[in-house]
PDB file of C-alpha atoms in Angstrom:
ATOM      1  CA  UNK F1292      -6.023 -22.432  -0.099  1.00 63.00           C
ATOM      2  CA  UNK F1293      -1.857 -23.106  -0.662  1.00 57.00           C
ATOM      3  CA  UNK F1294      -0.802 -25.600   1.319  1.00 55.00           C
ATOM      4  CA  UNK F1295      -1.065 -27.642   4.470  1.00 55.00           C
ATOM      5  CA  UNK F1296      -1.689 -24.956   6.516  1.00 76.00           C
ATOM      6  CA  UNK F1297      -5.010 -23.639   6.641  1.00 92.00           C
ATOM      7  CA  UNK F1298      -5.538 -20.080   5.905  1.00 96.00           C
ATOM      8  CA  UNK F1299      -7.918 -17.239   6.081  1.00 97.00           C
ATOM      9  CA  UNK F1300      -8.715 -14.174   5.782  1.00 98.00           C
ATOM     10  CA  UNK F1301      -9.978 -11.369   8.041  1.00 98.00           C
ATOM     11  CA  UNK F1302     -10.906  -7.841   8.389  1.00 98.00           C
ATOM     12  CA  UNK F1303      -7.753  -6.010   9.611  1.00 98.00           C
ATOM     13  CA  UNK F1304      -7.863  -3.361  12.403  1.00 98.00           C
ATOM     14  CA  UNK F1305      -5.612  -0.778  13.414  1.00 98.00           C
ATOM     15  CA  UNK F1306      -3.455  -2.721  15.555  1.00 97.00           C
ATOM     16  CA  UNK F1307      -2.297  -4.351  12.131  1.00 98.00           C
ATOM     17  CA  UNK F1308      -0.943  -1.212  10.623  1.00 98.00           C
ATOM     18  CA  UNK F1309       2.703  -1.589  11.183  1.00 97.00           C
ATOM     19  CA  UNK F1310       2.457  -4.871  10.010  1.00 97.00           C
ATOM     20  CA  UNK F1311       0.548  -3.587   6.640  1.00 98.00           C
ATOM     21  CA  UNK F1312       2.654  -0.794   5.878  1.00 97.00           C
ATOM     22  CA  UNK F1313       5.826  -3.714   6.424  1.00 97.00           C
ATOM     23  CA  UNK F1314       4.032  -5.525   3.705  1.00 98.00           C
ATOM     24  CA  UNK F1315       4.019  -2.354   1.601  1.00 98.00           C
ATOM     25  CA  UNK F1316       7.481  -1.383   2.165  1.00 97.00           C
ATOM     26  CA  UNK F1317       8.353  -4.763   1.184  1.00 97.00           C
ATOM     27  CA  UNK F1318       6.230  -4.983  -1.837  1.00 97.00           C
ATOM     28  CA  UNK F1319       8.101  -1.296  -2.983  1.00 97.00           C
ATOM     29  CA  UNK F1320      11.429  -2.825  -2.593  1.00 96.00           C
ATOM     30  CA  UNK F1321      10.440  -6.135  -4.553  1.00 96.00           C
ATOM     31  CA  UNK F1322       8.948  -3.394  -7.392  1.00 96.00           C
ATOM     32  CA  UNK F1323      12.283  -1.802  -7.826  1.00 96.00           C
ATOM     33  CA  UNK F1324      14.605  -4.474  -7.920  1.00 96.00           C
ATOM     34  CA  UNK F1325      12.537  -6.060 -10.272  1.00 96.00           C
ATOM     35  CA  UNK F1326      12.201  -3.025 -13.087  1.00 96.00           C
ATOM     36  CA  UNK F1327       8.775  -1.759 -11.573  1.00 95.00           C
ATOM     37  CA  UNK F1328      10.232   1.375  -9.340  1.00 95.00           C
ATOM     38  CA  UNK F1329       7.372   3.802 -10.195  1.00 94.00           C
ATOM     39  CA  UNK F1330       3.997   2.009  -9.824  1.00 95.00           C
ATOM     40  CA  UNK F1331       4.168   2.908  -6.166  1.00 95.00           C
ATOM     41  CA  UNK F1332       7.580   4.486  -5.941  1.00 92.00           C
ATOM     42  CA  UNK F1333       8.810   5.637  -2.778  1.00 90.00           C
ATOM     43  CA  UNK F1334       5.794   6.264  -0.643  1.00 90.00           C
ATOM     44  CA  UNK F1335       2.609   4.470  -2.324  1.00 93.00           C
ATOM     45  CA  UNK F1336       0.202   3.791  -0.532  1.00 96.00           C
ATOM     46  CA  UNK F1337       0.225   6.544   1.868  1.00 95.00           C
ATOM     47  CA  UNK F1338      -0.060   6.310   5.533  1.00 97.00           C
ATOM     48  CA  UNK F1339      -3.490   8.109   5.620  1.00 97.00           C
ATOM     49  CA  UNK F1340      -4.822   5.592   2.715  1.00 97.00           C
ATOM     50  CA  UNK F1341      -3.781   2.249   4.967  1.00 98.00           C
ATOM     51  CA  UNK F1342      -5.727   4.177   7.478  1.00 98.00           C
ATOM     52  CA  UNK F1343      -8.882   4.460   6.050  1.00 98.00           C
ATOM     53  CA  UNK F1344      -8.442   1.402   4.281  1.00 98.00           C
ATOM     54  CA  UNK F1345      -8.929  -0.091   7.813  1.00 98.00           C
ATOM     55  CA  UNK F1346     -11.166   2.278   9.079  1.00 98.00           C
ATOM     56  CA  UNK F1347     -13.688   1.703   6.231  1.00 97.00           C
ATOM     57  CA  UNK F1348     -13.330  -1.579   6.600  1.00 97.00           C
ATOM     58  CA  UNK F1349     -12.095  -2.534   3.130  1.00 98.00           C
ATOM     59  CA  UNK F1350      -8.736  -4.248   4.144  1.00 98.00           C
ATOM     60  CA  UNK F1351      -8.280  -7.656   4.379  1.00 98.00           C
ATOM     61  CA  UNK F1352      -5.325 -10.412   5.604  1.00 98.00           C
ATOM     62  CA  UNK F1353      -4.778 -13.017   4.348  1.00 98.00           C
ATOM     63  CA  UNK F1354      -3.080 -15.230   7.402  1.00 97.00           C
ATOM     64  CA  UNK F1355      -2.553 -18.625   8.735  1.00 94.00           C
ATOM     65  CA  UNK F1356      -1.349 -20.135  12.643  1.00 90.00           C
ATOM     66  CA  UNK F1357       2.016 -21.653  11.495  1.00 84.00           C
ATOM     67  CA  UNK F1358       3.332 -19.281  14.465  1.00 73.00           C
ATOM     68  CA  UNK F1359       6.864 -17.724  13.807  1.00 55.00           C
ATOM     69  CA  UNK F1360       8.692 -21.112  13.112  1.00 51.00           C
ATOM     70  CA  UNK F1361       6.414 -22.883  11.003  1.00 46.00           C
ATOM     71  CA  UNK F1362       6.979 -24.727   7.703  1.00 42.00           C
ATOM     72  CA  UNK F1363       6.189 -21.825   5.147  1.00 40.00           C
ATOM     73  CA  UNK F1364       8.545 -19.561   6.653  1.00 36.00           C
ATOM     74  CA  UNK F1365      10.815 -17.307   4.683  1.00 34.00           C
ATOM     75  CA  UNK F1366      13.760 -16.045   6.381  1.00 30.00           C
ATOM     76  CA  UNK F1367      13.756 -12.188   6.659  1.00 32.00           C
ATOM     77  CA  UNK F1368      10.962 -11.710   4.039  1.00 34.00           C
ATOM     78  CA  UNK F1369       8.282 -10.181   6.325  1.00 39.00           C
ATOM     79  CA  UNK F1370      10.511  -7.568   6.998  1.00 36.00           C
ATOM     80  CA  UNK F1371      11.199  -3.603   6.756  1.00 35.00           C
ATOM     81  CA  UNK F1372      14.780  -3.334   5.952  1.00 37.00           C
ATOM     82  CA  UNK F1373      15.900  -7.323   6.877  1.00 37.00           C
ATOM     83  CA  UNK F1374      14.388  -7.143   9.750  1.00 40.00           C
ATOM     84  CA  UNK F1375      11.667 -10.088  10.305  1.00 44.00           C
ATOM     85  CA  UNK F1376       8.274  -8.029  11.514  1.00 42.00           C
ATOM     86  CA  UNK F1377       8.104 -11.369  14.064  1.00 43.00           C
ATOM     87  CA  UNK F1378      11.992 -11.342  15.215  1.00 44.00           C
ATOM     88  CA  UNK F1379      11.918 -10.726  19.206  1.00 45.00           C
ATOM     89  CA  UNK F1380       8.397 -11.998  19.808  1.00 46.00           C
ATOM     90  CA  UNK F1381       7.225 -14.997  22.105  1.00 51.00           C
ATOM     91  CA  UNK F1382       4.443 -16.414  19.967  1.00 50.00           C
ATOM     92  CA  UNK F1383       3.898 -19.793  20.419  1.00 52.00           C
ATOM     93  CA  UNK F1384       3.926 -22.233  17.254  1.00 51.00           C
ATOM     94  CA  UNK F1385       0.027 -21.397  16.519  1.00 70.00           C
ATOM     95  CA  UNK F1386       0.720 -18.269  16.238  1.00 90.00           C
ATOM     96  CA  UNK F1387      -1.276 -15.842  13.350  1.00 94.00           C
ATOM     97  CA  UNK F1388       1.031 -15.092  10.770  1.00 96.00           C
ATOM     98  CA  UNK F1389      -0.022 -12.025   8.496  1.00 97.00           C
ATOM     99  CA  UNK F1390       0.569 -13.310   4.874  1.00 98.00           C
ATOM    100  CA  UNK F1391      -0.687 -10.546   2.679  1.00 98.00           C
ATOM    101  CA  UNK F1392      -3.224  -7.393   2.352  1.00 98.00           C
ATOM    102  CA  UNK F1393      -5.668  -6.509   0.104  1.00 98.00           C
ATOM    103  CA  UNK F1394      -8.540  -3.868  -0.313  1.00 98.00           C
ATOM    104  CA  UNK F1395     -11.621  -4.852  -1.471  1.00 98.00           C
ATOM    105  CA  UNK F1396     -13.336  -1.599  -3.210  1.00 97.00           C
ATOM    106  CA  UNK F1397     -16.988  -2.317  -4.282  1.00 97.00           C
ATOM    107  CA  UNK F1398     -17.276  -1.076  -8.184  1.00 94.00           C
ATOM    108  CA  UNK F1399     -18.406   1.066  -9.888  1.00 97.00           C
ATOM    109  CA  UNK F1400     -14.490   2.656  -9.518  1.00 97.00           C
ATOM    110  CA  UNK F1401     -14.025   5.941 -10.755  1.00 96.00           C
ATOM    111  CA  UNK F1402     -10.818   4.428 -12.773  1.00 97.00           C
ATOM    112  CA  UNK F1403     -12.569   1.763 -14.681  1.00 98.00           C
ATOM    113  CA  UNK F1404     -15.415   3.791 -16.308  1.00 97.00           C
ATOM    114  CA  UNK F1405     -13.553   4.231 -19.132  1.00 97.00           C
ATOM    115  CA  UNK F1406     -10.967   1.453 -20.789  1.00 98.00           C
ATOM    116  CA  UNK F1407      -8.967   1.103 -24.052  1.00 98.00           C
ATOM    117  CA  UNK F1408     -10.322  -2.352 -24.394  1.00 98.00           C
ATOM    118  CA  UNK F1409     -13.463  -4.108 -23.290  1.00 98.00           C
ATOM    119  CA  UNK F1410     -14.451  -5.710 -20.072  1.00 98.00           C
ATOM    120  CA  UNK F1411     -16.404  -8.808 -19.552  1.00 98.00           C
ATOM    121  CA  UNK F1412     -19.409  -7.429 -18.746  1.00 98.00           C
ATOM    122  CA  UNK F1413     -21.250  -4.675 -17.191  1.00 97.00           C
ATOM    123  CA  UNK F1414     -22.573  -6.150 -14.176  1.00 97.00           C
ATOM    124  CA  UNK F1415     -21.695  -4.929 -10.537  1.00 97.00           C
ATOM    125  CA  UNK F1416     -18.226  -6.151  -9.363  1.00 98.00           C
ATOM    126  CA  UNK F1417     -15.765  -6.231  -6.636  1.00 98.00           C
ATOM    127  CA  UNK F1418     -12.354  -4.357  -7.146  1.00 98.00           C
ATOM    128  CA  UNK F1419      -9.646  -5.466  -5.758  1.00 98.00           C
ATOM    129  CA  UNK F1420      -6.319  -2.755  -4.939  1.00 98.00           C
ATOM    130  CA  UNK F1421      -3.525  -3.039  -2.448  1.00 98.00           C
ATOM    131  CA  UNK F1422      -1.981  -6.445  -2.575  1.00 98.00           C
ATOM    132  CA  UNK F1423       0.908  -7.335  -0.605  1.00 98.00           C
ATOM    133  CA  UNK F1424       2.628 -10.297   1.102  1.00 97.00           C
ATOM    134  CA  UNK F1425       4.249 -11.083   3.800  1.00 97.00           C
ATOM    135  CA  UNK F1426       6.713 -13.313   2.159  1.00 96.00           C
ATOM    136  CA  UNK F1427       6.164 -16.221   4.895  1.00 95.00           C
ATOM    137  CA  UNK F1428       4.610 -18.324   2.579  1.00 93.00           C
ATOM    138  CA  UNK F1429       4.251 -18.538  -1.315  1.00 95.00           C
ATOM    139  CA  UNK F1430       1.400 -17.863  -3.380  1.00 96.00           C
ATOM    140  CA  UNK F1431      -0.396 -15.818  -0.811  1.00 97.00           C
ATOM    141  CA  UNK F1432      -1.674 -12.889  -4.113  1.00 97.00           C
ATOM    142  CA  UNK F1433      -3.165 -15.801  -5.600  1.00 97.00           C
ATOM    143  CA  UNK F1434      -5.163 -16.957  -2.498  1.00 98.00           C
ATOM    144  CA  UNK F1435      -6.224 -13.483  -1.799  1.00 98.00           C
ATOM    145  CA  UNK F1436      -7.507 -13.409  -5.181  1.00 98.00           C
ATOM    146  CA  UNK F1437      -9.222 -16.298  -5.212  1.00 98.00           C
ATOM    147  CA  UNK F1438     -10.765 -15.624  -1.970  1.00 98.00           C
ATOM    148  CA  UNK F1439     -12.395 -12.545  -3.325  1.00 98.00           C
ATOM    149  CA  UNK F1440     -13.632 -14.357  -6.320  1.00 98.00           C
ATOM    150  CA  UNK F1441     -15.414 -17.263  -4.454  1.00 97.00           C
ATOM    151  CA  UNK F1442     -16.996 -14.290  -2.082  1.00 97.00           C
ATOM    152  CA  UNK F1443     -17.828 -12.200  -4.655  1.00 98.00           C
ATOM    153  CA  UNK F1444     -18.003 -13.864  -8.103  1.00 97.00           C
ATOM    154  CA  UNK F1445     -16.807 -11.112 -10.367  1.00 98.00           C
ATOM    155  CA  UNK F1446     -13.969  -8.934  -9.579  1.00 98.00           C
ATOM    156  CA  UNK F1447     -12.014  -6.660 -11.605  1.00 98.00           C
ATOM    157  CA  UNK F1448      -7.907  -5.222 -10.725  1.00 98.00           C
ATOM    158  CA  UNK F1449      -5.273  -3.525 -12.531  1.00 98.00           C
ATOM    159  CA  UNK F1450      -1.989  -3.163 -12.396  1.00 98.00           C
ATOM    160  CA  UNK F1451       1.409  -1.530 -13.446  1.00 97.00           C
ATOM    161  CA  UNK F1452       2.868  -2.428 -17.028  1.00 97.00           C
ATOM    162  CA  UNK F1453       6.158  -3.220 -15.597  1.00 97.00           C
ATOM    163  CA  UNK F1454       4.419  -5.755 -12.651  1.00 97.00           C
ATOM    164  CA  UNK F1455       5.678  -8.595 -14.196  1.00 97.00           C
ATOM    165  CA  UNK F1456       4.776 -10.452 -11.171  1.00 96.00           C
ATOM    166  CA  UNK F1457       1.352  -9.389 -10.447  1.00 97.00           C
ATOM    167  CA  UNK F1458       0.830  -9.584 -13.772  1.00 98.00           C
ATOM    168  CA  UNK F1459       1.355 -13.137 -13.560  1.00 97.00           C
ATOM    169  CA  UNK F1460      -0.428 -13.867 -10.670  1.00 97.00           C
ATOM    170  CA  UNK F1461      -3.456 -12.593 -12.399  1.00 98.00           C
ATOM    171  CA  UNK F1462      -3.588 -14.867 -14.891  1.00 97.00           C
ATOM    172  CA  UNK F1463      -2.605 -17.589 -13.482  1.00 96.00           C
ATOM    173  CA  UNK F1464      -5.539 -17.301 -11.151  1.00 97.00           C
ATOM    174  CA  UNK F1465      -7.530 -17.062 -14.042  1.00 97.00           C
ATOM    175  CA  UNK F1466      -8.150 -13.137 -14.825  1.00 98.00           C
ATOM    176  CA  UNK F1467      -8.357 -12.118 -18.466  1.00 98.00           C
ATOM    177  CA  UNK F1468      -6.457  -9.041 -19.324  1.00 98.00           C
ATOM    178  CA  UNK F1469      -9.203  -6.561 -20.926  1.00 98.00           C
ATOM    179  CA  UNK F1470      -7.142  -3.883 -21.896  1.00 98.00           C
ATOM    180  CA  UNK F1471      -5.723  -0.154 -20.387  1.00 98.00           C
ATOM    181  CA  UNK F1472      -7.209   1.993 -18.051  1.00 97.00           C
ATOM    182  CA  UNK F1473      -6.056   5.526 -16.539  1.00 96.00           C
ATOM    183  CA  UNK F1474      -6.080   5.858 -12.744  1.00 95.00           C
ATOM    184  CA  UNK F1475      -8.198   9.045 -12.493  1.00 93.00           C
ATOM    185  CA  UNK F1476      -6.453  10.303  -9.135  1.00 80.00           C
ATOM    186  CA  UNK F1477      -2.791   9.767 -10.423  1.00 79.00           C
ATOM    187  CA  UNK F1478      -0.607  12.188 -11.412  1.00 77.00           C
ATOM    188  CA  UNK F1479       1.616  10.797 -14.220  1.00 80.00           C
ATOM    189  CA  UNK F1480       2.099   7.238 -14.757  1.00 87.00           C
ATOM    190  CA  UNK F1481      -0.873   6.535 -14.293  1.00 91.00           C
ATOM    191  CA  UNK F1482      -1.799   3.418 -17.363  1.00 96.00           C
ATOM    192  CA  UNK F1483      -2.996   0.433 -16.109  1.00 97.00           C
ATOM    193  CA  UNK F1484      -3.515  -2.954 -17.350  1.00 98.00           C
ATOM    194  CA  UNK F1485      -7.005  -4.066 -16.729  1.00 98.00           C
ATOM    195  CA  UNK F1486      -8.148  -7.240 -15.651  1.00 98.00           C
ATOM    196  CA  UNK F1487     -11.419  -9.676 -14.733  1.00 98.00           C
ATOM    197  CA  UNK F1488     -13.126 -12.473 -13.443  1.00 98.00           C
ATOM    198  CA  UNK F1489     -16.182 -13.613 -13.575  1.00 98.00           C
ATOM    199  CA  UNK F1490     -17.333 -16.909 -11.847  1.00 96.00           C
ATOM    200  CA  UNK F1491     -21.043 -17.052 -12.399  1.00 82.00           C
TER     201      UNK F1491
END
């Protein structure tokens, strides 16, 4: 994975919610400065869906043991409202830092059954929902994605039109865009751009 520092990931348990829904509240802010204020507007991903994310099982942290004053640090980026989600702790330099979340959803999804386009296959698949970093160190979406790829071989997202950034970080981790899809529990703005991998 990025960098010197070795990183993981691990199944994330309710004493990681606050941290989560920091990531989240980040990751809406980032959206909306950056022309994306809708995908998960003001409230996306609920409270109750974090907490059976972890309940189930399905979410996943990406992290590392830099501790709170290591070398991939980002001032004030793992933060709700500027304020660093490790500011007034006593962790020593080893440690865990929470880089990102993601939600691994085993296929088939509701939302990808039918698609303006064509996927790569039809063979059983991993999808992937949720991302979010930190901000402590860079390129933490791609390592999550690449993580579920080398567990799981073929794995499908989507994301918003206007997530210029995700966008990016799919395909530069080597996800072809297949076409559009329609979240089937969404109520309005709900087209997505489709995407796979399939490491076989």
């Amino acid at each position: 994975m990025t960098g010197n520092i070795e990183r993981s990931v691990r199944v994330a348990t309710m004493d990681d919610f606050d941290a989560i829904r920091a990531m989240y509240a980040r990751a809406r802010g980032l959206m909306a400065a950056n022309g994306n204020p809708t995908q998960w507007a003001d409230r996306f991903p609920l409270d109750s869906t974090v907490r059976n994310d972890i309940e189930e099982g399905r979410a996943r942290l990406l992290v590392d043991h830099a501790g709170i004053d290591g070398a991939d640090t980002v001032a004030g980026h793992g933060a709700i409202d500027g304020e660093d989600i490790y500011a007034g702790t006593d962790a020593p330099a080893s440690a865990e830092r929470i880089l990102a979340v993601f939600v691994l959803c085993p296929g088939p999804d509701p939302s990808y059954a039918t698609i303006d386009g064509t996927w790569l296959d039809d063979d059983d698949y991993m999808a992937v929902h949720r991302v979010a970093a930190s901000g402590l160190g860079p390129h933490a979406g791609r390592d999550c994605l690449d993580w579920a790829v080398a567990h799981y071989g073929n794995v499908r997202m989507d994301t918003h039109r206007n997530n210029r950034a995700m966008q990016h970080v799919l395909e530069s981790s080597g996800f072809t865009r297949c076409g559009v899809i329609e979240l089937v529990a969404r109520e309005g703005d709900a087209e997505r751009l489709a995407y796979q991998r399939h490491d076989r």
